[in-house]
Every structure is written in C-alpha cells, then in structure tokens.
CSV table of C-alpha atoms and ligand atoms in Angstrom, one decimal:
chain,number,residue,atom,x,y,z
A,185,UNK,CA,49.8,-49.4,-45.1
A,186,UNK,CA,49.9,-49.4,-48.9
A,187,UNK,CA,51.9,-49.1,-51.7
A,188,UNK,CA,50.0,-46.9,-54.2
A,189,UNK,CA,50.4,-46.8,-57.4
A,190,UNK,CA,48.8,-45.0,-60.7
A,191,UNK,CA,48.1,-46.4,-64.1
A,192,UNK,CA,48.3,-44.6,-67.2
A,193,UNK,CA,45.9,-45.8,-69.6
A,194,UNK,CA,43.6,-48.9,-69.0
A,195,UNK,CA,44.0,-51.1,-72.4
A,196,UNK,CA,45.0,-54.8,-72.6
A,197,UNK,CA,47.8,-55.1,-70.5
A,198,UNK,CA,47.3,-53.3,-67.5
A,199,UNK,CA,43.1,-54.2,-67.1
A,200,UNK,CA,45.3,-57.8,-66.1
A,201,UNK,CA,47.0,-56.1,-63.2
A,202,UNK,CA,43.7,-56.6,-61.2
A,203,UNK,CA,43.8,-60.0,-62.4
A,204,UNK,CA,47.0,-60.6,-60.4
A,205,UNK,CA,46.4,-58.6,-57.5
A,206,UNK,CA,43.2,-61.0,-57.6
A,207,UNK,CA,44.4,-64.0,-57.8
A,208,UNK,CA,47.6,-63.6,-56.3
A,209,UNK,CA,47.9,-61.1,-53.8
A,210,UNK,CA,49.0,-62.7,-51.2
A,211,UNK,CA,52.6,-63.3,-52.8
A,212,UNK,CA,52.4,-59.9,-53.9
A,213,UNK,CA,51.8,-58.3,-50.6
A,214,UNK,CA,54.5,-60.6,-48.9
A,215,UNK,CA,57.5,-60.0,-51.9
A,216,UNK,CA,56.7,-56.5,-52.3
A,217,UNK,CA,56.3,-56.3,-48.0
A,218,UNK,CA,53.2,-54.2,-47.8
A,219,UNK,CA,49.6,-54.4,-50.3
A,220,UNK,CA,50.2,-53.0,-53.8
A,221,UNK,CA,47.2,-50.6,-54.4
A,222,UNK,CA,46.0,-49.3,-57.6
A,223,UNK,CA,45.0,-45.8,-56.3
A,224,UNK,CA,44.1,-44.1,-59.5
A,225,UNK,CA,44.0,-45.0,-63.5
A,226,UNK,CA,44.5,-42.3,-66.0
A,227,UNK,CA,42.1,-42.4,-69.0
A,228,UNK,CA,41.3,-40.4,-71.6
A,229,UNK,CA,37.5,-38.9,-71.5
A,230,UNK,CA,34.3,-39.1,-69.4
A,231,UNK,CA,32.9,-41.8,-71.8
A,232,UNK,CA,35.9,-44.3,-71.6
A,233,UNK,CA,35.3,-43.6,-67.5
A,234,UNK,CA,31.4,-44.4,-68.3
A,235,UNK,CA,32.2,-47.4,-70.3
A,236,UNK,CA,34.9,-49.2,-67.6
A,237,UNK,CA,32.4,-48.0,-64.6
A,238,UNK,CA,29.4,-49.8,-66.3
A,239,UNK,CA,32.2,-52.7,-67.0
A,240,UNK,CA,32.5,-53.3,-63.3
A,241,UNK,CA,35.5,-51.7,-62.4
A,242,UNK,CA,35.4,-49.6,-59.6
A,243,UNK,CA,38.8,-47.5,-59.4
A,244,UNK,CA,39.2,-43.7,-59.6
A,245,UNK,CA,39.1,-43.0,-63.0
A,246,UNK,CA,40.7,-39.5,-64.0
A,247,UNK,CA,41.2,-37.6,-66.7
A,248,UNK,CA,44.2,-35.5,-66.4
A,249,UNK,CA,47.6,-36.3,-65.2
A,250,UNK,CA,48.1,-33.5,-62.6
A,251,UNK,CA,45.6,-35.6,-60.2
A,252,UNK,CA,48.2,-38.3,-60.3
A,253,UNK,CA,51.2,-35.8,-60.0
A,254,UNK,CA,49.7,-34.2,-57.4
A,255,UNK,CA,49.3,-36.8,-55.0
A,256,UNK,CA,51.7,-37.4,-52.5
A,257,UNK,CA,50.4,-41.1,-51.6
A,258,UNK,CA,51.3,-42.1,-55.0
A,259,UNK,CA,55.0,-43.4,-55.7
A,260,UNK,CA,55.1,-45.5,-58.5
A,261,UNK,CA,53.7,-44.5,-62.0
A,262,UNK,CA,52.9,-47.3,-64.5
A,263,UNK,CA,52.5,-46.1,-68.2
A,264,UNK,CA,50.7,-49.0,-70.9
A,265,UNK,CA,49.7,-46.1,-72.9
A,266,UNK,CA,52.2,-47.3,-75.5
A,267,UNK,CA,53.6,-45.0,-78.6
A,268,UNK,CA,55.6,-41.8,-77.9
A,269,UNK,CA,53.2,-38.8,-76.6
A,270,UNK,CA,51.6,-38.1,-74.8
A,271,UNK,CA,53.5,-41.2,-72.6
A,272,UNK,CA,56.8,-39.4,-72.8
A,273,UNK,CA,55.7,-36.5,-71.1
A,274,UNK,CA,53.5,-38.2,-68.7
A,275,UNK,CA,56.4,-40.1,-67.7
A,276,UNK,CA,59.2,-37.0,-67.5
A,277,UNK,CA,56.6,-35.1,-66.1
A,278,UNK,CA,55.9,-38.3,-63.2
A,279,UNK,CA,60.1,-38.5,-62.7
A,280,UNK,CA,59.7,-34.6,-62.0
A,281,UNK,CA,57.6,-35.0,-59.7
A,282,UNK,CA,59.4,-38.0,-58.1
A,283,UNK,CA,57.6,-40.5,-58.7
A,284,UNK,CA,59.4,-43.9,-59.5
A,285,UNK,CA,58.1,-45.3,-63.3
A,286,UNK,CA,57.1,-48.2,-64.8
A,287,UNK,CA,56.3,-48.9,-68.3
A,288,UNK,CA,56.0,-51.4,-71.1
A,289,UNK,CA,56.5,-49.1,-73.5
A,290,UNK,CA,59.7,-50.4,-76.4
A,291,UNK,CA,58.7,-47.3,-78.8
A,292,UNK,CA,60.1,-45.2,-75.9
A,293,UNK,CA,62.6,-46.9,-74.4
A,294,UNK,CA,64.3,-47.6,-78.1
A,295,UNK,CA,63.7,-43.7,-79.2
A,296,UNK,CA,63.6,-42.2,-76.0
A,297,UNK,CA,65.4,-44.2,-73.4
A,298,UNK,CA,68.5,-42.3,-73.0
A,299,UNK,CA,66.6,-38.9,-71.9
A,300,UNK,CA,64.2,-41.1,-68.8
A,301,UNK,CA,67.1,-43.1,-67.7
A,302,UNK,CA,69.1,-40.1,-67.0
A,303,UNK,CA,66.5,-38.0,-65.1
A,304,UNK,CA,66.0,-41.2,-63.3
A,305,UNK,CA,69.5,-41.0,-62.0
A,306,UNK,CA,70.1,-37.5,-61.4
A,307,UNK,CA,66.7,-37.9,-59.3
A,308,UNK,CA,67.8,-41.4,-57.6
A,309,UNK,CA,64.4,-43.1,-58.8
A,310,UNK,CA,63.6,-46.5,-60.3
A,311,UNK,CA,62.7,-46.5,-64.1
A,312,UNK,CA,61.8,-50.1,-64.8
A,313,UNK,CA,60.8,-51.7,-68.2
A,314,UNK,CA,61.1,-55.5,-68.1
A,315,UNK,CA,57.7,-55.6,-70.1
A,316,UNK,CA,59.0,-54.1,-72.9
A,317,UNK,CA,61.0,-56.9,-74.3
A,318,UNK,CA,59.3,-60.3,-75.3
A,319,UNK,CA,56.0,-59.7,-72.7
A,320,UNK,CA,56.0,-62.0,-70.2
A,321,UNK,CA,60.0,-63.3,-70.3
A,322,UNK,CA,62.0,-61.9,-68.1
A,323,UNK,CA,65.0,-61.5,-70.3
A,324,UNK,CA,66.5,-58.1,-69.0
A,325,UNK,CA,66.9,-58.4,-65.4
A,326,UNK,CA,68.1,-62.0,-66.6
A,327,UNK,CA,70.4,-60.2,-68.5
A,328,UNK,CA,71.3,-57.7,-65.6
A,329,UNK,CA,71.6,-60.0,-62.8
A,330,UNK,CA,72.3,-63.5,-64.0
A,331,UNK,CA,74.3,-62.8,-66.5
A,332,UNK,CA,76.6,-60.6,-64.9
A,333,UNK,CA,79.4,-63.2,-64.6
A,334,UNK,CA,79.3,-64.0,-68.2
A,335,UNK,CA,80.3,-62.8,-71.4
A,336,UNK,CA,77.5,-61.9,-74.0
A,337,UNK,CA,79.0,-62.9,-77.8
A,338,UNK,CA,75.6,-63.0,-79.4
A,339,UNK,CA,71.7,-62.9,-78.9
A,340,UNK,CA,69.6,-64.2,-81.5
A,341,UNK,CA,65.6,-63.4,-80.6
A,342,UNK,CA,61.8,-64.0,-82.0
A,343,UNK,CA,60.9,-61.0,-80.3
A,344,UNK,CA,57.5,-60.0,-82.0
A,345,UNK,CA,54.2,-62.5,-81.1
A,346,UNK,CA,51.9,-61.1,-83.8
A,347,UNK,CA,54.2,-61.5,-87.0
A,348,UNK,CA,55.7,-64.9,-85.2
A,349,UNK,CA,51.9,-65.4,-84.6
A,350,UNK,CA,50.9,-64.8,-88.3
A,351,UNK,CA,53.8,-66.8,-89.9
A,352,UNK,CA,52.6,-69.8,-88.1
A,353,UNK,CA,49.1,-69.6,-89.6
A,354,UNK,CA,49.6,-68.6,-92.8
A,355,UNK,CA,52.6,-71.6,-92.7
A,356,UNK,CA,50.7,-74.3,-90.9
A,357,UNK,CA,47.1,-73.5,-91.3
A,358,UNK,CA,46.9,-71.8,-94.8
A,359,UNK,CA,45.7,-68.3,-93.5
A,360,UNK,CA,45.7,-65.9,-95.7
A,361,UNK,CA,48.2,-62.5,-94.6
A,362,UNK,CA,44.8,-60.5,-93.7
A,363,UNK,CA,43.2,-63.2,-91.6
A,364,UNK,CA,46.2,-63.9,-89.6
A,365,UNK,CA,46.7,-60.2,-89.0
A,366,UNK,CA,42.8,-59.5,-88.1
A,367,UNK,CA,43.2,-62.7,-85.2
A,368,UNK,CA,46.0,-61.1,-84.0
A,369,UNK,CA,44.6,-57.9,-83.9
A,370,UNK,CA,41.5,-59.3,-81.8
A,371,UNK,CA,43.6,-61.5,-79.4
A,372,UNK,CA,45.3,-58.2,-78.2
A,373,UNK,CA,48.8,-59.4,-79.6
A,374,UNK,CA,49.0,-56.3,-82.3
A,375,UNK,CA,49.7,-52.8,-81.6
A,376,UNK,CA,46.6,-50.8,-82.6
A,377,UNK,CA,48.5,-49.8,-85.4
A,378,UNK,CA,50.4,-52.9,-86.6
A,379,UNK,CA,52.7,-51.5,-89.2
A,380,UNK,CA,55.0,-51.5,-86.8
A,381,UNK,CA,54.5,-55.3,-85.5
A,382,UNK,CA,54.8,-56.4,-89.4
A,383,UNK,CA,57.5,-54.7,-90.7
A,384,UNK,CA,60.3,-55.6,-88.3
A,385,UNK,CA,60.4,-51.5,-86.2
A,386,UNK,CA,58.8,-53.7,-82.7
A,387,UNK,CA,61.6,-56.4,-82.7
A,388,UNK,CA,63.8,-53.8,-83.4
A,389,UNK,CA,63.6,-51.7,-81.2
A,390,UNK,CA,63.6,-54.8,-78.9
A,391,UNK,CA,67.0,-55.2,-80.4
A,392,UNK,CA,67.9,-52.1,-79.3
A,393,UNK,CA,67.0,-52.6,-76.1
A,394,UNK,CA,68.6,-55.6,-75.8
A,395,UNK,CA,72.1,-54.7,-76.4
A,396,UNK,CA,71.6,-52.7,-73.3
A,397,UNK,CA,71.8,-55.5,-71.6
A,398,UNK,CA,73.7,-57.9,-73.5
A,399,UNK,CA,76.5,-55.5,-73.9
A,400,UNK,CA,76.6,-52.2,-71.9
A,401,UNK,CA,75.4,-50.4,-75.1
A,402,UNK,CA,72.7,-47.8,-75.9
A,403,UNK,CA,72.2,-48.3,-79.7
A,404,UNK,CA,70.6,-46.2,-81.2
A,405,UNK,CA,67.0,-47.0,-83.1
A,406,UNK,CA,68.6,-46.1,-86.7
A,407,UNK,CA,71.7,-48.3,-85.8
A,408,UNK,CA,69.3,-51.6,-85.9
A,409,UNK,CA,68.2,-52.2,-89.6
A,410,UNK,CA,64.8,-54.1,-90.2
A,411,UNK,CA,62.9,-56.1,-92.5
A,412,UNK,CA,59.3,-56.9,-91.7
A,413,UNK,CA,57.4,-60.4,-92.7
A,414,UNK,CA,55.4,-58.6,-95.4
A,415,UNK,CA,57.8,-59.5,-98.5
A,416,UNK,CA,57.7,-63.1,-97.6
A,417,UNK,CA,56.1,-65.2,-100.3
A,418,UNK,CA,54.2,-68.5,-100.1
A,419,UNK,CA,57.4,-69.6,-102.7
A,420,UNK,CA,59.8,-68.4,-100.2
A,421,UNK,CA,58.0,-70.4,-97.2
A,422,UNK,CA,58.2,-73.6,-99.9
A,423,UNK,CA,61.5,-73.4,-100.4
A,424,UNK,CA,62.9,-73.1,-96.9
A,425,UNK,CA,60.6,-76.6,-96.1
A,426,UNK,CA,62.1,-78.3,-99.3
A,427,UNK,CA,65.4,-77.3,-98.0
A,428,UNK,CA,64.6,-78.3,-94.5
A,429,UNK,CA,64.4,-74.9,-93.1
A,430,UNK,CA,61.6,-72.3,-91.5
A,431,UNK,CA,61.0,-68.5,-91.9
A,432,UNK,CA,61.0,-66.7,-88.7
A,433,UNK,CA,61.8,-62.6,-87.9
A,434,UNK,CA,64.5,-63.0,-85.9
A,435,UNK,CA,66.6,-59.9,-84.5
A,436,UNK,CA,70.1,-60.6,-83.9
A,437,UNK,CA,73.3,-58.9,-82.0
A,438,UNK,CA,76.4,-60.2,-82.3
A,439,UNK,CA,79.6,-58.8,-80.8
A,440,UNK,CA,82.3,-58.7,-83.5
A,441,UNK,CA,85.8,-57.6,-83.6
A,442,UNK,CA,85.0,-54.1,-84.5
A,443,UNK,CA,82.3,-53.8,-82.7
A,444,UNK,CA,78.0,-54.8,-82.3
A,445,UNK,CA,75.9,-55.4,-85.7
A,446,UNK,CA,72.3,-55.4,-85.0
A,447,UNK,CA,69.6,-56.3,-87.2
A,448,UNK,CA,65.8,-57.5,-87.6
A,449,UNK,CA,65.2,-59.5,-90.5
A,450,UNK,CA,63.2,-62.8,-91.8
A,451,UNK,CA,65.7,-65.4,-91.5
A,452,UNK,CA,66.1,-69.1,-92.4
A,453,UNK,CA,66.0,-71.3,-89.5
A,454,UNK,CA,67.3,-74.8,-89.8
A,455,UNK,CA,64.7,-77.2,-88.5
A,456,UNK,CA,67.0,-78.4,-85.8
A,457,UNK,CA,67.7,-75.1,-84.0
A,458,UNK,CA,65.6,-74.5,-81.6
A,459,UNK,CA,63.9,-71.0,-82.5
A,460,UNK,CA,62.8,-73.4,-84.9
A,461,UNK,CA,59.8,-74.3,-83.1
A,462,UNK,CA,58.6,-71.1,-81.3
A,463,UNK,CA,55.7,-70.5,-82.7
A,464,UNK,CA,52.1,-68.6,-82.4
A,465,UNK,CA,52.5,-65.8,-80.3
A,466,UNK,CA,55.8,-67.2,-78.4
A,467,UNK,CA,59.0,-65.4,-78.2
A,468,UNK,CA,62.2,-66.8,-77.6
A,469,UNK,CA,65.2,-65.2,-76.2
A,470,UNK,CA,68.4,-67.3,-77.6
A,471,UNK,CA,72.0,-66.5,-75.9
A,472,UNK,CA,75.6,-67.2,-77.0
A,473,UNK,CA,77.7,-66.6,-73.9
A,474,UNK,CA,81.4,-67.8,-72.9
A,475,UNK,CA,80.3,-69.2,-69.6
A,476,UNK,CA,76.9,-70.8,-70.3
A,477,UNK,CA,77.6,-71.2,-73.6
A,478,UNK,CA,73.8,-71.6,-75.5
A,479,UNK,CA,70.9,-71.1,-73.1
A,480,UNK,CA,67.6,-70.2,-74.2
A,481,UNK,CA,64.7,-67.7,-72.8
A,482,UNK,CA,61.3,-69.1,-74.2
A,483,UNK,CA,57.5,-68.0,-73.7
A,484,UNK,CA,54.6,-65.3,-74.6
A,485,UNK,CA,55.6,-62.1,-76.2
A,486,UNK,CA,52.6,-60.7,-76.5
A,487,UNK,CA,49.3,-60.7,-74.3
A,488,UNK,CA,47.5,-58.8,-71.5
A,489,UNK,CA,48.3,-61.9,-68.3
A,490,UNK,CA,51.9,-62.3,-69.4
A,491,UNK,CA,52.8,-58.2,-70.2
A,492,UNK,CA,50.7,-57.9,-67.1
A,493,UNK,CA,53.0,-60.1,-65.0
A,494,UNK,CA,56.3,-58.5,-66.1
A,495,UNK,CA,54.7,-55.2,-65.3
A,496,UNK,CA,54.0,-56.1,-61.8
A,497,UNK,CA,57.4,-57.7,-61.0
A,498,UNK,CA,58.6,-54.8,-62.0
A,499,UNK,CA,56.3,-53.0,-59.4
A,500,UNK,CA,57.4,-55.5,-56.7
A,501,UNK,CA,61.1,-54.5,-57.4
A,502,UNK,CA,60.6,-51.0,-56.6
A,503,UNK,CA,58.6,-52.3,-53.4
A,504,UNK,CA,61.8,-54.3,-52.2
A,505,UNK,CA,64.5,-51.3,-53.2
A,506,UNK,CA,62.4,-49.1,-51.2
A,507,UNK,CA,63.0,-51.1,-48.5
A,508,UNK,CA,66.6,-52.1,-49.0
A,509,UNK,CA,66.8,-47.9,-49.5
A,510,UNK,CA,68.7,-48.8,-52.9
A,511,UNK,CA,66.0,-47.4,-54.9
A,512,UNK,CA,68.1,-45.3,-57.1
A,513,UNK,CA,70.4,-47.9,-58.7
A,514,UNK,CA,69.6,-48.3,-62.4
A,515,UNK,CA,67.7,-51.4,-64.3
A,516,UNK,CA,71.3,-52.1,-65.8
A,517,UNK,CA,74.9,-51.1,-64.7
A,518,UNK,CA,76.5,-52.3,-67.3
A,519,UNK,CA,77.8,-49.7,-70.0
A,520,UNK,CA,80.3,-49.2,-72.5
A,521,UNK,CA,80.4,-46.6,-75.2
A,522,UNK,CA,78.9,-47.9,-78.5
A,523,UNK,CA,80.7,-48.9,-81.0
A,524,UNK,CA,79.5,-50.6,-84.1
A,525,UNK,CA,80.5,-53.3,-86.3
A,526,UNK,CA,82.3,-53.0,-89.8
A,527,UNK,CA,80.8,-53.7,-92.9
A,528,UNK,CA,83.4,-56.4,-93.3
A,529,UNK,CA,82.8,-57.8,-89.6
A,530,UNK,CA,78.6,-57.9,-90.4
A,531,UNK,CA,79.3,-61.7,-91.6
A,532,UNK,CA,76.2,-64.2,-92.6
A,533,UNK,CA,74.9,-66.7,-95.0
A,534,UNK,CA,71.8,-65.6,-97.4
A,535,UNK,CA,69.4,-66.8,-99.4
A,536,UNK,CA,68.6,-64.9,-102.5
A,537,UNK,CA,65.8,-65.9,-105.2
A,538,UNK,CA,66.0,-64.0,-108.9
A,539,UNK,CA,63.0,-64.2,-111.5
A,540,UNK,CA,65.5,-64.5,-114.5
A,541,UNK,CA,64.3,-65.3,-118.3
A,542,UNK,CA,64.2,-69.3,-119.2
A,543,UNK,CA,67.3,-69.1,-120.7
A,544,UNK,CA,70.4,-71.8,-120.6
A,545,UNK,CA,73.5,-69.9,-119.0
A,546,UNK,CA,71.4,-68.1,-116.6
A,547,UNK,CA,72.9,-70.0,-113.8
A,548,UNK,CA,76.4,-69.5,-115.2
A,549,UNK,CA,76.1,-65.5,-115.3
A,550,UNK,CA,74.5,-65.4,-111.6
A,551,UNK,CA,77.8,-67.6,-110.3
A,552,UNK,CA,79.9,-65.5,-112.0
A,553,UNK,CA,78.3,-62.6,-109.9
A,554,UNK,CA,79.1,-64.0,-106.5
A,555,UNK,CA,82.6,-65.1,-107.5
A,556,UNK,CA,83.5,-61.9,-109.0
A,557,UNK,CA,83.2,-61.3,-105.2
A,558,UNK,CA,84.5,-64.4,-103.9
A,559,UNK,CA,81.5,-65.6,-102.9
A,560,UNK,CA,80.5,-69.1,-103.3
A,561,UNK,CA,77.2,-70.6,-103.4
A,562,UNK,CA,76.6,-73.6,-101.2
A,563,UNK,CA,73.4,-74.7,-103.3
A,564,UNK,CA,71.2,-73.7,-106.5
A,565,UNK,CA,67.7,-74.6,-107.4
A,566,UNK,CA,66.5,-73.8,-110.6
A,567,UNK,CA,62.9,-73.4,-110.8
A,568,UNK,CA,60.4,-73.3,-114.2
A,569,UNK,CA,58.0,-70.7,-113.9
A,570,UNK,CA,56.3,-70.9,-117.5
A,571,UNK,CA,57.4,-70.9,-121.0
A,572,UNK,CA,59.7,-67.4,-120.7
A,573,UNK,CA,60.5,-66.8,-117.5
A,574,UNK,CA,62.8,-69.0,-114.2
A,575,UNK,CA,63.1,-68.6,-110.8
A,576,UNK,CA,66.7,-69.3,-108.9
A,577,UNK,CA,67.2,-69.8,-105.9
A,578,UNK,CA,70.7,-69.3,-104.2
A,579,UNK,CA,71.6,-70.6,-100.5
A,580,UNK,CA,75.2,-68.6,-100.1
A,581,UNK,CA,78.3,-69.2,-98.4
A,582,UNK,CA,79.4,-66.8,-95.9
A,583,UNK,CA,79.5,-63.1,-97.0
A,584,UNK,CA,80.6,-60.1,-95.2
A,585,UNK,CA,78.1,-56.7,-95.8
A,586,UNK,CA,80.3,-55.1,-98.7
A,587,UNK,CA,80.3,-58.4,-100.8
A,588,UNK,CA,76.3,-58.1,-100.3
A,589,UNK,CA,75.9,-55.0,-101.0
A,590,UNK,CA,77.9,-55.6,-104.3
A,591,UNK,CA,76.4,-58.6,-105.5
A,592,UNK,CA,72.9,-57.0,-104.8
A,593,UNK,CA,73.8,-53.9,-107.1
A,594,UNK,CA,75.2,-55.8,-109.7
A,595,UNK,CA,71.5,-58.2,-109.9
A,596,UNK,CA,70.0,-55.0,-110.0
A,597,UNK,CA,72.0,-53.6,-113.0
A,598,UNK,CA,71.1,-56.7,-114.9
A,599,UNK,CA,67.7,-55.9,-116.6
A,600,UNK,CA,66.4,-59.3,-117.3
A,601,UNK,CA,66.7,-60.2,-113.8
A,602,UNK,CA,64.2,-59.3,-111.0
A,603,UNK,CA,65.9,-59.6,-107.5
A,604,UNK,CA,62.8,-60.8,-105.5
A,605,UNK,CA,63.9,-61.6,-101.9
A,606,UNK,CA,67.1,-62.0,-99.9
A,607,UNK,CA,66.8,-63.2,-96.4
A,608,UNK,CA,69.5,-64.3,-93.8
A,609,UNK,CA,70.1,-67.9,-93.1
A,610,UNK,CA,71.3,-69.4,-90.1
A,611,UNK,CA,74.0,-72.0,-89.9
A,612,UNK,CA,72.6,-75.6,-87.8
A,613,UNK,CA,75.8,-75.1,-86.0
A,614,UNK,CA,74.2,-71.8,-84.6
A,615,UNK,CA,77.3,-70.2,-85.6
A,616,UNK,CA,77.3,-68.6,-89.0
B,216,HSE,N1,52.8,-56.1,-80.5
B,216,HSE,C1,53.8,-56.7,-79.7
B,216,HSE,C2,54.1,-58.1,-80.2
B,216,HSE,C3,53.4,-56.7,-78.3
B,216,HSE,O1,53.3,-58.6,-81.0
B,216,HSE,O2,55.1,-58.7,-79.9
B,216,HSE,C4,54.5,-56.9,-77.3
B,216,HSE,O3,55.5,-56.0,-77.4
C-alpha cells in the first residue's frame, strides 16, 4: 500500500520532493505510516515531458488535469505552479473532486484563500499550505499548535529571501541592484517574475497570511500596505550604518487597541535586534507574545530543498489525519472577525530624508513641520550635497499615521523641498 499523490507543475520546488523521498524515505514512510508515491506530475506540453524524460526522471508526465481528477488512487493534490490561474482552478477543481490539497502557493492563499478554505470544510478535506510562508520554517503550524496557549501581540518578519538576499549584496559586497537580482533569479530564490519579490506584494501577502495565524484574522490583501526595496538608496544604506542601524523589508502585525495594522516596508533595524543579522536568503519569523514573551523562527525563505521539505510535511500531515480519521479539521481554528487598527493606533518611529536648498533656516522650517504636529525629532543630520542644494536627514519620535500623513503633505507642499525616502524604524527595545 501507497499513498499517492499528484504534482502540479514540476519547477524548483517540487523536482526536490524526489530528493526527500530519496534520501529520506524511510522516516517518511514510518511518520506518514505507509510509502508516499508520486503517481503522476502535471506539466504543461509534450516538450517539457521530452525535456524532464531525457533529464532522467521517469514519472508519468501528463498534460491535462482531468487524468489526475480522474483517478481514484490519487488523494492528495500538491500544486507549485505558483500565481493565480490556472492553479486556482486546478486546485477547486481537485477539492471537487475530493481530493485533499497542498500548495505553496502565497499569491493564492493571500487573494484567494477564503474561497479554498471554505470548500475544504464543507467537503471535510485537508487544505495545507505551510510552504507558503518563509519556505522551509515552519511558522504556521507553530503558530497553530504551539502557540495556542499564548497570546500573539505582535509579529515582526523578513519574509522575502530574494530582496533580503539582494540587500545583503548590494550592502556587504557592493553588487549592483541588477546583479543581485540576476543571482537571485538563477539560485531559484525569485518568482519568474520578480516584481512582486522586489516591491514588498510577496512579504505581504505573507503578512496576510500570517495574521491568520497570529490572530484568528483573514486580512484581506489590500488591508496590508507595502513598500518594496527598490527606492532604497546607497545614501539611505550609509546613513542607517552611521547611525548604527540596517535596512531590511520587514512586514509587521501588531495587535493594537482598535484593532490589527499590517504593513510591509523597508525598515531600520538597530544593529542589536536580532533580525539584524538574517541575511542572504534567510527569513526570520520574530514573535511578541504574553507567555513566551520574544521568541524567534529563523532559516531559508526561499529555495527548492527547504520549500520542498515544508511541502512534504505537509503531505505527511494529511497521511497521519487520515489515519487518526480527523482529516477534515482546518490548518488553523483560530478566528475572529477582522477588525483593523485606527489611524491613530498605527504608531511608529520614522526616518525621513528631504533634498532641501543649502540654505541657513532649513532645519528650523522642517522642525517646525513636525511640531506643528507634536512631533519631535529624536536626531538631525544635515548633509552638504554641493554648492545649492542639502540633504536632511530626520530620525523621528513616535508618530501615530494621521501625524504622518500630515507632515508628509505638508514636505510636499513646500516646493524647494524634495521628500526622497521615509522608512520605519525600529526601537532597540523591540517595542516602538
Ligand atoms: N520568491 C520568494 C522569496 C520565494 O524570495 O522569498 C518564497 O516564497
């Protein structure tokens, strides 16, 4: 006896399922209480069939999903397909059919979630997606299981290896944006089209998927707001060093009064917090809770052997409900209605930098600014760019949203002034 499953697509992360039930089958076949067998792959075309036969690989390639639907042996789906269609009707289309469904896939699950999980339920199958978040940490059925005794109050996460991996090149190593992105393109970290990796949408929906978790709630994508890596200067890296910080994209949740604020956005890090030093393609996973109190989920984001490995405990979990006959019971049980988080509750530090005219008073009108709003600045850096024009560079006290969004307008009314970045900044205390 067997437990068969079907791939959808045959990219980067699931050609390193073989690998596992290669080199570590055994395990496999004793957690999950019988052999896991890949029993068919979906691919697209003859020629991609061609290519992976003359590759070595000796499964039954076919090219349309109704072979996989079809067949009763089958009970677990696996899409790595990635993006939204066709994966999203593959994957109604396999619940229909009763199959039980794996994927990896965030776009989905942050877009489309809602619609799977609950034709999962009304048909009592498994609809697993540990993969999805941060690769090969296994943050959500942490989440689910471990931390079911605790009390979420914030989750702070580098939840995206190719722009993490990027930012540590072009930081440490001097790579230029372009380089950075073509190496993480060829080490299979990027999506194939990375827009979405460098421009904050993958760690968001990540974020969104995360507050499933961390607090019962199904955000929805547009509730998250982003900022990718791609406005970060070399000036902006240089200052954070000088003031003994780093740039990461971090996405953070935080449980306020009023309700959950979610965001993605390049943040400064001070040196001695630990997402500090996750670098290259790592992801880290950092938890306030009232029980444990700071706890932090470290290791690759990205990658076929890690993705790979999530994927297949996911698998294994399906394989042990089966046998339990609890199969229907969802990822997460934890839910509460959403509720969002006040402008005046969406608290933080910043860090702003102006290009102003090499003027004396400058420094005096940009004060003014954030006190009119009873903001105080908690340093300024003036910097000479050449013979007409400055650069300043504010590290704020705390500000709610509204005061932001103020101070931000009024900049922009000020023609002589060029608002060039404003990122978050996180206190040392790790609680700004
Ligand atoms: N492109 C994603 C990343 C892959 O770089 O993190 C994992 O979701």
């Amino acid at each position: 006896m067997s437990l068969k499953i079907a791939l959808l697509g045959f990219g980067t992360v699931a050609s390193g399922l073989p690998f596992l039930l290669e080199e570590n089958g055994d395990k496999i076949k004793s957690a999950a209480g019988e052999q896991v067998q890949i029993s068919k792959i979906l691919i697209r075309n003859d020629a991609e069939k061609a290519r992976l036969n003359a590759m070595g690989y000796e499964y039954q390639f076919v090219t349309s999903i109704d072979e996989i639907l079809s067949d009763s042996e089958i009970s677990i789906v696996v899409e790595l397909i990635g993006r939204i269609e066709p994966a999203k009707t593959y994957i109604l289309k396999a619940l229909q059919a009763g199959k039980h469904v794996v994927t990896a896939n965030k776009d989905l699950i942050a877009l489309h979630g809602k619609e799977m999980r609950d034709l999962a339920e009304r048909k009592a199958l498994a609809f697993y997606y540990e993969a999805a978040v941060a690769g090969g940490i296994p943050i959500l059925r942490t989440l689910a299981n471990s931390f079911t005794s605790d009390k979420i109050q914030g989750v702070l996460g580098v939840l995206n290896g190719t722009s993490n991996f990027m930012m540590t090149k072009m930081v440490e190593d001097g790579w230029s944006y372009k380089e950075a992105l073509a190496k993480a393109q060829a080490l299979g970290y990027a999506e194939s089209d990375p827009t979405n990796d460098v421009e904050g949408v993958d760690a968001a929906y990540k974020v969104a998927i995360l507050s499933q978790f961390a607090f019962g709630m199904f955000l929805d994508f547009k509730d998250v707001s982003h900022q990718g890596i791609s406005t970060i200067t070399a000036e902006d890296v240089a200052v954070a060093q000088q003031l003994g910080y780093v740039i990461k994209l971090v996405g953070r949740l935080e449980e306020k009064t009023s309700g959950v604020w979610a965001d993605v956005s390049p943040t400064f890090i001070p040196e001695t917090h630990p997402l500090a030093n996750v670098n290259d393609v790592m992801n880290a996973v950092f938890v306030e809770s009232i029980g444990i109190g700071q706890s932090m989920f470290y290791g690759p984001g990205a990658g076929q052997k890690p993705t790979a490995t999530s994927v297949m405990a996911d698998i294994i979990r399906i394989a042990q409900r089966l046998k339990e006959g609890t199969v229907g019971k969802p990822f997460n049980a934890f839910q509460r209605p959403v509720q969002l988080a006040e402008k005046t509750d969406q608290i933080s530090r910043y860090y702003m930098i102006i290009n102003t005219p090499k003027q004396n008073g400058q420094l005096l009108r940009l004060v003014s600014v954030f006190s009119d709003q009873g903001v105080s600045c908690q340093q300024v850096l003036e910097q000479e760019l050449d013979d007409n024009r400055a650069r300043l560079v504010i590290m704020t006290r705390l500000m709610n949203q509204l005061q932001l969004e103020a101070i931000k307008q009024q900049i922009s009314q000020e023609s002589d002034w060029h608002l060039l970045n404003v990122f978050k900044v996180l206190g040392d205390d790790h609680d700004n």
